[in-house]
Tab-separated table of C-alpha atoms and ligand atoms in Angstrom:
chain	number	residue	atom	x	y	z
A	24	UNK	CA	-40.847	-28.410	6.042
A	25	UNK	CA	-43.217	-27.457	3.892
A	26	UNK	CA	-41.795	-24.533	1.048
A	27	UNK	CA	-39.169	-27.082	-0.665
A	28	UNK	CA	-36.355	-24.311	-0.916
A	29	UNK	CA	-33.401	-25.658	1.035
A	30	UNK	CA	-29.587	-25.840	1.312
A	31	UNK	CA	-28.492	-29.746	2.210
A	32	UNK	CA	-24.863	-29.622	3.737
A	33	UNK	CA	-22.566	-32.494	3.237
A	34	UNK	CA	-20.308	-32.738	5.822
A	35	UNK	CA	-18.502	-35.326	4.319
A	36	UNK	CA	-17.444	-33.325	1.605
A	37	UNK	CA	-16.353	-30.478	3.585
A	38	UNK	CA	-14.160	-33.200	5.608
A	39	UNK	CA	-12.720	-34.429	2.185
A	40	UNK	CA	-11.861	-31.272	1.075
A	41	UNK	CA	-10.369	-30.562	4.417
A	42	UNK	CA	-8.296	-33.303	4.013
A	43	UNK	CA	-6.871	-32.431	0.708
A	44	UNK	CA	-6.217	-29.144	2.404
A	45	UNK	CA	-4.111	-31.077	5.130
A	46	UNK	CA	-2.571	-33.048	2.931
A	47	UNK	CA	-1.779	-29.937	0.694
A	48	UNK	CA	-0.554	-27.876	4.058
A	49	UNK	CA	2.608	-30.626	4.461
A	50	UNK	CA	3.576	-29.379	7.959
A	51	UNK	CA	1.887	-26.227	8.664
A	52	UNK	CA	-1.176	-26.300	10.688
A	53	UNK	CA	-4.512	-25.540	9.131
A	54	UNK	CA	-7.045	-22.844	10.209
A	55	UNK	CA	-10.138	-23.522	8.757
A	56	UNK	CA	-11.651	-20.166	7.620
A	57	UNK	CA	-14.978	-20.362	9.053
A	58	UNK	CA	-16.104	-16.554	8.891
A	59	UNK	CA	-19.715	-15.356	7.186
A	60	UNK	CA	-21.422	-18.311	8.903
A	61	UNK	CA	-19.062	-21.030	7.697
A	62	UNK	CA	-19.696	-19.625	4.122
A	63	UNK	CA	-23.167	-19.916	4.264
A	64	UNK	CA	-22.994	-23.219	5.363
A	65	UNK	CA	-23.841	-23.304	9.219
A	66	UNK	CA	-20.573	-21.967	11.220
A	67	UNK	CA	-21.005	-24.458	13.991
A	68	UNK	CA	-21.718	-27.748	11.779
A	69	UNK	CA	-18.099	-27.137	9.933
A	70	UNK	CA	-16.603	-25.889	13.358
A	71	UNK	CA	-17.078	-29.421	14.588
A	72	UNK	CA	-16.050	-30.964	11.560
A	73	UNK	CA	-13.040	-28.941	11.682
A	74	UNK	CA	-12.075	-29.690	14.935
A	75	UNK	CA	-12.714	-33.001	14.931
A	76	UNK	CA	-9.846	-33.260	12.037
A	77	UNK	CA	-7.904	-31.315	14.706
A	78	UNK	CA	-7.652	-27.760	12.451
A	79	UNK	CA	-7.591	-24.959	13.968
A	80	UNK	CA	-10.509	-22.155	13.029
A	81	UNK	CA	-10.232	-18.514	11.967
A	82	UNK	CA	-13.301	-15.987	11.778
A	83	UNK	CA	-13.933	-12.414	11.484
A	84	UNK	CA	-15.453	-11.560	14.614
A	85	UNK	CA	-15.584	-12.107	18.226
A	86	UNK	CA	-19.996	-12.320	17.524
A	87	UNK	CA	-18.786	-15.776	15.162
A	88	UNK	CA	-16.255	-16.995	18.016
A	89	UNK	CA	-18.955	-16.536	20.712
A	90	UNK	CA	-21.265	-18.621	18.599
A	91	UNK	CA	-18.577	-21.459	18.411
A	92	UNK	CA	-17.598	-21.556	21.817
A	93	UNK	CA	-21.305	-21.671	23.049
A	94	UNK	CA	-21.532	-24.949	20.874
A	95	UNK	CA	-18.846	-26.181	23.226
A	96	UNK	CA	-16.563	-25.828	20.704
A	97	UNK	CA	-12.581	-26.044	22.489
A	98	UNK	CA	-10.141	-25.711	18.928
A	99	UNK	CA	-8.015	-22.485	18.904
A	100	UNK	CA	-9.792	-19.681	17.281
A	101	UNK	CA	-7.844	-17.057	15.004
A	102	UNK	CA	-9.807	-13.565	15.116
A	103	UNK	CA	-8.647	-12.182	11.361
A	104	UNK	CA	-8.872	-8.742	11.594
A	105	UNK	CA	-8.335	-8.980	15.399
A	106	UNK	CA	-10.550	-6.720	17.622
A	107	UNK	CA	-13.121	-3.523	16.803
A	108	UNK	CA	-12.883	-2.199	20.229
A	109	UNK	CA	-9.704	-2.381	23.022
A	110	UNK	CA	-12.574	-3.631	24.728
A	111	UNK	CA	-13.176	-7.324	23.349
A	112	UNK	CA	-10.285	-9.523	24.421
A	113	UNK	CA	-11.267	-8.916	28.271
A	114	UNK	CA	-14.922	-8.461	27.803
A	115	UNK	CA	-15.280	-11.774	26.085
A	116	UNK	CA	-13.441	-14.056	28.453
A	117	UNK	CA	-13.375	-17.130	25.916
A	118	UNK	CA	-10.158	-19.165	26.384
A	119	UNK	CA	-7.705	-20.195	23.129
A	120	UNK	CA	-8.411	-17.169	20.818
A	121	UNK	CA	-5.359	-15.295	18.748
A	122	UNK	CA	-6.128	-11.819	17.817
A	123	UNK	CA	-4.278	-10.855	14.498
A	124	UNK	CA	-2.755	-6.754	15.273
A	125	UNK	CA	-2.991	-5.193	12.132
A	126	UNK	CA	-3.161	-1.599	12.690
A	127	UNK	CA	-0.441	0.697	14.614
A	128	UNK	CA	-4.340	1.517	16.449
A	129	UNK	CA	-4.523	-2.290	18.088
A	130	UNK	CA	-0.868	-2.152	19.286
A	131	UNK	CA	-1.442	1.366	21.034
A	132	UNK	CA	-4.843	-0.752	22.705
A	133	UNK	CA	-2.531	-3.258	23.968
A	134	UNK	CA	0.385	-1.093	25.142
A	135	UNK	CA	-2.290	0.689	27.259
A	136	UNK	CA	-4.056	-2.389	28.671
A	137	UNK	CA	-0.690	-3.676	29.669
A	138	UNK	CA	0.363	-0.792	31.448
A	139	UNK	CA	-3.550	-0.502	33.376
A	140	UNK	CA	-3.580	-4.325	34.325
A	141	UNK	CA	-3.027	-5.482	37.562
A	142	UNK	CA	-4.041	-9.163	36.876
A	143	UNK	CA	-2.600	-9.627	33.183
A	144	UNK	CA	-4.517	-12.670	31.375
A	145	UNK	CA	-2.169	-12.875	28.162
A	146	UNK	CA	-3.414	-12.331	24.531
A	147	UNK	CA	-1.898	-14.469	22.255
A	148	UNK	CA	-1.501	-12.147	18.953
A	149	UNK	CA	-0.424	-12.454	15.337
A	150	UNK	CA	1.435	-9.512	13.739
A	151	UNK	CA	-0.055	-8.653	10.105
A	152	UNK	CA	2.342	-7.234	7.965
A	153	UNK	CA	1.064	-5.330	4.616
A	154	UNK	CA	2.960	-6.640	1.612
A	155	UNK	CA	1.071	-5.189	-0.848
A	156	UNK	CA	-2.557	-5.834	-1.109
A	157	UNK	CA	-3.316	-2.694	1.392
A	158	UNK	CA	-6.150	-3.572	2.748
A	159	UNK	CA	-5.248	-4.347	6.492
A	160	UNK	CA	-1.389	-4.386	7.898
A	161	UNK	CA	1.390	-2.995	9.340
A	162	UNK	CA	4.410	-1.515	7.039
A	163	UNK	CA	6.962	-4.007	6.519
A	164	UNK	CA	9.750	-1.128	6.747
A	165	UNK	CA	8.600	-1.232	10.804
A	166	UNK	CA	8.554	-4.397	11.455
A	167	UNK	CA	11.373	-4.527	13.606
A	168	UNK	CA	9.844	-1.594	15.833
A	169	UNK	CA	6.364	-3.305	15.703
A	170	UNK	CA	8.144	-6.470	16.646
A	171	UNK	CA	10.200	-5.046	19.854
A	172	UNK	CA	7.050	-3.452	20.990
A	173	UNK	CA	5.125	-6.117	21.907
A	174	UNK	CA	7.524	-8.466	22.766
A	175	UNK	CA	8.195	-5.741	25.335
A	176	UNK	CA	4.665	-6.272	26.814
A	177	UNK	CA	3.922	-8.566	29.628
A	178	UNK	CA	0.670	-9.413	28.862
A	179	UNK	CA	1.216	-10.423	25.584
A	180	UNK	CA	2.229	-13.451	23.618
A	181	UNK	CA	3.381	-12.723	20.246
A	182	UNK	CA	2.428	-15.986	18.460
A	183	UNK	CA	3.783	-15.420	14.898
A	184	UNK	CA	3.821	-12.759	11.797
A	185	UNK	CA	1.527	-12.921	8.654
A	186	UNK	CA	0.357	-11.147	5.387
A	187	UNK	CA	-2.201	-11.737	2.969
A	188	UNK	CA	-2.336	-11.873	-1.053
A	189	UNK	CA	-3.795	-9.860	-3.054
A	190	UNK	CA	-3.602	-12.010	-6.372
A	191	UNK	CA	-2.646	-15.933	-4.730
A	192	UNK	CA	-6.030	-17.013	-7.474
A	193	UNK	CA	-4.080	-15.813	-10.407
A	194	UNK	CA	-1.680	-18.053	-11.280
A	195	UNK	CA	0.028	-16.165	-13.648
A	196	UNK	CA	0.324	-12.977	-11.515
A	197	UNK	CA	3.656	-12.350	-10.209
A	198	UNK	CA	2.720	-10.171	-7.433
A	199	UNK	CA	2.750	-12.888	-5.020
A	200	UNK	CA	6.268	-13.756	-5.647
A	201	UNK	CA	6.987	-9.862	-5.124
A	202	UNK	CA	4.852	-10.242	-1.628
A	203	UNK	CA	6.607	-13.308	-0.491
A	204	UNK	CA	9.956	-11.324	-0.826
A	205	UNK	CA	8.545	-8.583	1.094
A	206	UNK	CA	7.532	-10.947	3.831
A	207	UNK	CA	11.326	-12.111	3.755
A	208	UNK	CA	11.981	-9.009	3.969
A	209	UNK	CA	10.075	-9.317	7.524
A	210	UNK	CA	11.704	-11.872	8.790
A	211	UNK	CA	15.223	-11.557	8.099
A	212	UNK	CA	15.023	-8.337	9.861
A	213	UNK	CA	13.056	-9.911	12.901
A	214	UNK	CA	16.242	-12.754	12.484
A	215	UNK	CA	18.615	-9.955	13.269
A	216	UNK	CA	16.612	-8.505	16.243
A	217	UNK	CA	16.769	-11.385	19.020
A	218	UNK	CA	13.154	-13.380	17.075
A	219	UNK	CA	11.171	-15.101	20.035
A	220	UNK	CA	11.548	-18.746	19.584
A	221	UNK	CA	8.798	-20.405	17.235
A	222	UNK	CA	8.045	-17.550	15.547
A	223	UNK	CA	5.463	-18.701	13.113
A	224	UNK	CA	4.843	-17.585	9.725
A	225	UNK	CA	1.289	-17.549	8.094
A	226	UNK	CA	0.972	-16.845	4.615
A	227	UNK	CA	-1.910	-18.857	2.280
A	228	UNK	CA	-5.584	-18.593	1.810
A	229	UNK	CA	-6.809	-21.564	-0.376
A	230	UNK	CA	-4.982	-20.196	-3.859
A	231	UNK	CA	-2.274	-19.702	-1.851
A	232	UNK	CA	-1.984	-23.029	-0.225
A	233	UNK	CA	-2.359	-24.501	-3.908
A	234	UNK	CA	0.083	-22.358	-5.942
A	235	UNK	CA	2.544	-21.183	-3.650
A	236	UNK	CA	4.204	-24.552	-2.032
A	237	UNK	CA	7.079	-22.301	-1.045
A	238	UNK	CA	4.677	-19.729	1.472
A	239	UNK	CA	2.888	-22.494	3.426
A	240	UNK	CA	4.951	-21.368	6.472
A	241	UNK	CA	3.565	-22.748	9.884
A	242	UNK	CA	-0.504	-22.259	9.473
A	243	UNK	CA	-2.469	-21.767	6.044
A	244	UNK	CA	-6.020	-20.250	6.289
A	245	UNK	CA	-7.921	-22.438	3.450
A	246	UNK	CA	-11.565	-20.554	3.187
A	247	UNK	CA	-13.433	-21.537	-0.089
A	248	UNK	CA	-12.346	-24.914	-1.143
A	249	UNK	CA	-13.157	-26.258	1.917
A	250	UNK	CA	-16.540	-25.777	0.752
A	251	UNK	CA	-15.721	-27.196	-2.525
A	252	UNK	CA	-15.904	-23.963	-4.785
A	253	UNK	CA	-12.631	-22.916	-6.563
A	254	UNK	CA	-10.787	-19.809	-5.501
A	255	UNK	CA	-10.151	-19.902	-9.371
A	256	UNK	CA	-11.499	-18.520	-12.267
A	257	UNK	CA	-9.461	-20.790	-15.000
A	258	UNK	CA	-9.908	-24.257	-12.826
A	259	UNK	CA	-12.900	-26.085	-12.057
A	260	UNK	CA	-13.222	-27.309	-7.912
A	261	UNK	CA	-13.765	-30.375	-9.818
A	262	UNK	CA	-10.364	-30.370	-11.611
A	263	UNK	CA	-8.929	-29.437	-8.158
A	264	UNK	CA	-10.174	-32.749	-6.403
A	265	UNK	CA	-12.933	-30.625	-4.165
A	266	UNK	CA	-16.584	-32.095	-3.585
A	267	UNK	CA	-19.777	-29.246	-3.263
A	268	UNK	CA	-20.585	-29.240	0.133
A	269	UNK	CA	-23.414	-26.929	-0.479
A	270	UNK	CA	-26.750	-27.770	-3.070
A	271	UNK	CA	-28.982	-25.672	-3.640
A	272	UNK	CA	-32.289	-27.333	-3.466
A	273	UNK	CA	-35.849	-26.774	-4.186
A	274	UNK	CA	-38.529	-28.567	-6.086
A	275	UNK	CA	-41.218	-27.345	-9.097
A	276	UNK	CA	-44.274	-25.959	-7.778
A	277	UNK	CA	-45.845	-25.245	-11.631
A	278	UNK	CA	-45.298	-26.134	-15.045
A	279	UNK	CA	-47.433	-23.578	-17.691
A	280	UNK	CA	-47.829	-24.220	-21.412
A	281	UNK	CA	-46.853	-20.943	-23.717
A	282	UNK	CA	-47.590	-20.435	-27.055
A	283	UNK	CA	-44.821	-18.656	-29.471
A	284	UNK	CA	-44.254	-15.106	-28.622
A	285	UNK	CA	-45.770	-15.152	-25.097
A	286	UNK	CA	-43.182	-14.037	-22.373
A	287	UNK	CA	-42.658	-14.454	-19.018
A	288	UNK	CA	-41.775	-12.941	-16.078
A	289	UNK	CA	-41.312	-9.079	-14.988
A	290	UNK	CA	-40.920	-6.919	-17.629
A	291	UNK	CA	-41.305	-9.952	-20.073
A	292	UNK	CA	-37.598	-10.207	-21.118
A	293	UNK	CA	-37.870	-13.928	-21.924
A	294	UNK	CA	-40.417	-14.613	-25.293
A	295	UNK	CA	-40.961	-17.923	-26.243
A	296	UNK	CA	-39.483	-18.606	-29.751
A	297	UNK	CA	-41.794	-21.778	-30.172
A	298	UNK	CA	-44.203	-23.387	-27.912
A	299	UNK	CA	-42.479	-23.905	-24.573
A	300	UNK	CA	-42.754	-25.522	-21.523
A	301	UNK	CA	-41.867	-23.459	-18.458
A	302	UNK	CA	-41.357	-24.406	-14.559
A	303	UNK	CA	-41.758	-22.680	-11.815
A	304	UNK	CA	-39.240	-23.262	-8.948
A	305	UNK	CA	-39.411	-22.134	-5.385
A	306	UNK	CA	-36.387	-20.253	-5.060
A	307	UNK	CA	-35.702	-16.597	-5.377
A	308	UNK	CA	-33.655	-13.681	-4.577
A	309	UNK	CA	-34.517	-13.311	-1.374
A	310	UNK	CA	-33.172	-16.676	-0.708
A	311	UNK	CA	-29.763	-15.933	-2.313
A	312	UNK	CA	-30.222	-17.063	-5.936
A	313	UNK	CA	-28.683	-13.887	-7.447
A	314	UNK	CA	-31.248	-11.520	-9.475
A	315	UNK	CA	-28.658	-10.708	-11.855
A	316	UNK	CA	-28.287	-14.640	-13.290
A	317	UNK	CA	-29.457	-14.283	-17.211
A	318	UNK	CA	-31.220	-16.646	-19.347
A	319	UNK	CA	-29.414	-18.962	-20.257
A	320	UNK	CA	-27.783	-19.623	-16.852
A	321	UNK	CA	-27.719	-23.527	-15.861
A	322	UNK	CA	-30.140	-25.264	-13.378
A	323	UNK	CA	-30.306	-28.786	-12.562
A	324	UNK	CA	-34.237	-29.871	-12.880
A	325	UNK	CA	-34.775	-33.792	-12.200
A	326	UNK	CA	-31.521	-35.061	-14.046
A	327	UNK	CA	-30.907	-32.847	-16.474
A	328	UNK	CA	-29.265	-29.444	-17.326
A	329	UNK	CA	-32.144	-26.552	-18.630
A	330	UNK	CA	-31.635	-22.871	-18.517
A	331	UNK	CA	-33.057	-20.321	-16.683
A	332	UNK	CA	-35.430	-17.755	-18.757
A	333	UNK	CA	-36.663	-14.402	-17.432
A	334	UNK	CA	-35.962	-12.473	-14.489
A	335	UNK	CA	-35.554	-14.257	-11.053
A	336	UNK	CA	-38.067	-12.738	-8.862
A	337	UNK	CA	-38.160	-12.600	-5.058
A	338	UNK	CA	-39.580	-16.298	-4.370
A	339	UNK	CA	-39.210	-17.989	-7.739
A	340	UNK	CA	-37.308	-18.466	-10.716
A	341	UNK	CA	-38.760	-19.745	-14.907
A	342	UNK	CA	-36.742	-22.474	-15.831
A	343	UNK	CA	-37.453	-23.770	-19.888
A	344	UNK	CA	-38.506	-27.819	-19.525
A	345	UNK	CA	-39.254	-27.402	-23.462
A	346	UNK	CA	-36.543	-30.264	-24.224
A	347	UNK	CA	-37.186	-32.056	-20.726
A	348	UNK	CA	-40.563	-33.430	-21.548
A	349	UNK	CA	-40.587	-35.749	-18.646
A	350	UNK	CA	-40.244	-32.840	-15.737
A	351	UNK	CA	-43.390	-32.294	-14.003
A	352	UNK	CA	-44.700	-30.629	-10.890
A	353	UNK	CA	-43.012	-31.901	-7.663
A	354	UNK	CA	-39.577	-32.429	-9.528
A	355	UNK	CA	-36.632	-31.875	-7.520
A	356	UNK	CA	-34.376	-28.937	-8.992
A	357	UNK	CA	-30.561	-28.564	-7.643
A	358	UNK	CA	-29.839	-24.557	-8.165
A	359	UNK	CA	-26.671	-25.013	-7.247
A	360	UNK	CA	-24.342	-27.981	-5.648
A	361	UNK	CA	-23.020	-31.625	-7.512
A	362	UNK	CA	-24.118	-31.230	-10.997
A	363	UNK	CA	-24.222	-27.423	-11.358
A	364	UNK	CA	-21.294	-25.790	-10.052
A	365	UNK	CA	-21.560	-22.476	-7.843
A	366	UNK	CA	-18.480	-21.130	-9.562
A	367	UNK	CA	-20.432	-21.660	-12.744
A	368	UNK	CA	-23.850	-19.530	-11.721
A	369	UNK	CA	-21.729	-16.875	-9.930
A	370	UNK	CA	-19.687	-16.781	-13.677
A	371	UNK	CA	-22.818	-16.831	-15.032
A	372	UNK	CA	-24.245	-14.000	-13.114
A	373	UNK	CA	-20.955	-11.790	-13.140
A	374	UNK	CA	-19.866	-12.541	-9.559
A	375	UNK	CA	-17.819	-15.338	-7.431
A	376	UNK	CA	-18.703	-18.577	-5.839
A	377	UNK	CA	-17.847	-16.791	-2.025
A	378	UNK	CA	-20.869	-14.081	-2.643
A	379	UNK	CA	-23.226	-16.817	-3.572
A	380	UNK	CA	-22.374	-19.477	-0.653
A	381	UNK	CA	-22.794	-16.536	1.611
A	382	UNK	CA	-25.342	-14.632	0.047
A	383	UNK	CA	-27.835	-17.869	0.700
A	384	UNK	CA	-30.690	-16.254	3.437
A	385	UNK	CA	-31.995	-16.914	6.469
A	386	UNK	CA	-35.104	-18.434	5.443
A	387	UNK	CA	-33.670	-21.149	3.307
A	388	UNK	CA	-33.212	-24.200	6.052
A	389	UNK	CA	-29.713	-25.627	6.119
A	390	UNK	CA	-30.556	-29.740	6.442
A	391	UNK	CA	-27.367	-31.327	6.977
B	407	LIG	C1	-11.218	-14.993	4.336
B	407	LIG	C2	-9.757	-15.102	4.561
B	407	LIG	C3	-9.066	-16.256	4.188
B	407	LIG	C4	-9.700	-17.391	3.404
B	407	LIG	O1	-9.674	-17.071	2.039
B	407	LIG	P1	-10.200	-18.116	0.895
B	407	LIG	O2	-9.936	-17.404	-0.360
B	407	LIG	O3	-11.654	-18.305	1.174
B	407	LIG	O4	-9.416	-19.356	1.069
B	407	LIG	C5	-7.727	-16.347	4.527
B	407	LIG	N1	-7.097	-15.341	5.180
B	407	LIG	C6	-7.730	-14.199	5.528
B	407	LIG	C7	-6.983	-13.126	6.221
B	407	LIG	C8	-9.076	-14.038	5.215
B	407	LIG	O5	-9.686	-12.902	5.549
């Protein structure tokens, strides 16, 4: 490997923080959210971490299920936004996936592949109620109708019911409490309509499964502290028990003297206020540092905290080694990962720990 930018996965950390997410779950099942290539982080490497702590997997596509059942990959797979086109559940003949039926759309799909069949292969399905967030769901007024209807269908296994939040990472919100009634709501009327045995209720993303204790249900859907970034903006991962699994790595490939006043970088927006010492690190925007970090924002150079100055270009990034007189060419530099948060650059750059993790390119290698 010869350009030094890289992103080193621990997969020990993810399995601690899976752990804590088991141990957090009580006795619902966990479904580790593995969508947007496992966060950035290599979708098969945590699918076989995952599995191997016997969790269950969610994703967003049948593309990311294909990709873990070609690694041989056997767990049960929850599709989260179920299927594009009526087409998929046949056409992709993968065994042990549950499609979530969100839209009154997907239930018309099924009701007409039921009635074409001759040899039915049941779909095991999750119904997604909309409790307020609006984004994806069915209205909780017609859940009993939504219900009926596919429990009236041969060739398909209704699994259990779930919703989403919309505010789970703010703790103070009270919205959740208002959606948790609504998905009561839910299932009290599905009580009073003959409810297929083992229903199962699914409720919590990762601020979910740590604030709400009382909407765990049967299977919570932990995405980002798996990978050891907080789903909150007032709590550290740290303060939450969660190891980085991802670091951000590259190395110094210059260090340039500057006299006061020069500047550096395009446009110039960082001028030296006394004579400074400035490093060069391999890593850039098109590798997924974001453009938009400021000076000021914290990287991790050899042991030591220094901030970036100037604007991030494509390739490479100015950090200031003025009070790090010991850095030199060849240093390694952590971006992101142990010592510098992710949830603290996204902060710093005006955006959230998930669009980082996922935002990191192609090109950087993932060493694990
Ligand atoms: C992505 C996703 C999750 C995981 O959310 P995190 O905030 O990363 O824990 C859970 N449920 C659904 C439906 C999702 O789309």
């Amino acid at each position: 490997m010869a350009r030094p930018a890289r992103a080193r996965i621990n997969l020990a950390a993810f399995r601690h923080n899976l752990q804590l997410a088991i141990k957090w779950a009580g006795n619902a099942q966990v479904a580790a959210v593995i969508k947007a290539d496992g966060y950035g982080h290599g979708i098969v490497a945590v699918a076989r971490a995952a599995e191997q702590d016997g969790c269950m997997l969610a994703v967003a596509s049948i593309e990311e299920a294909a990709r873990v059942r070609a690694a041989g990959i056997v767990a049960p797979i929850l599709l989260l936004e179920g299927f594009f086109h009526a087409s998929e559940p046949d056409e992709s003949g993968f065994d042990g996936l549950q499609w979530v039926i969100h839209s009154e759309h997907q239930l018309a799909a099924l009701e007409e592949r039921d009635s074409g069949l001759d040899v039915v292969r049941p779909l095991s399905v999750w119904l997604k109620f909309n409790t307020g967030m609006n984004r994806l769901g069915l209205p909780v007024l017609q859940a009993e109708s939504f219900v009926s209807r596919v429990c009236r269908l041969a060739s398909v296994r209704l699994e259990g019911v779930m919703t989403h939040f919309a505010c789970a990472d703010e703790p103070e919100n009270d919205f959740s409490g208002l959606q948790m009634a609504r998905f009561d709501s839910v299932l009290s009327t599905l009580d009073q309509v003959a409810l297929p045995q083992g229903l199962k209720r699914s409720l919590c993303n990762s601020a979910g499964l740590q604030q709400m204790p009382a909407a765990r249900g049967d299977l919570v859907r932990p995405g980002i502290m798996l990978y050891g970034a907080s789903p909150f903006f007032a709590r550290t991962a740290v303060q939450q028990g969660l190891h980085a699994v991802m670091s951000l790595e590259s190395e110094l490939i210059a260090v340039n003297e500057l006299a006061e006043a020069d500047c550096v970088g395009y446009g110039l927006t960082w001028c030296a206020s006394r004579v400074s010492r400035i490093g060069v690190v391999a890593m850039g925007y098109a590798d997924g540092y974001p453009r938009h970090a400021p000076s000021g924002t914290p990287v991790w150079v050899s042991g030591k905290r220094v901030p970036l100055v100037g604007r991030v270009s494509m390739d490479m990034l100015t950090v200031d080694l003025t009070d790090h007189e010991v850095a030199s060419v060849g240093d390694h530099v952590e971006l992101w990962g142990a010592n510098v948060s992710v949830d603290e650059v996204a902060r710093s750059a005006g955006t959230i720990g998930y669009e980082l993790l996922t935002g990191v390119s192609a090109r950087v290698p993932r060493v694990y």
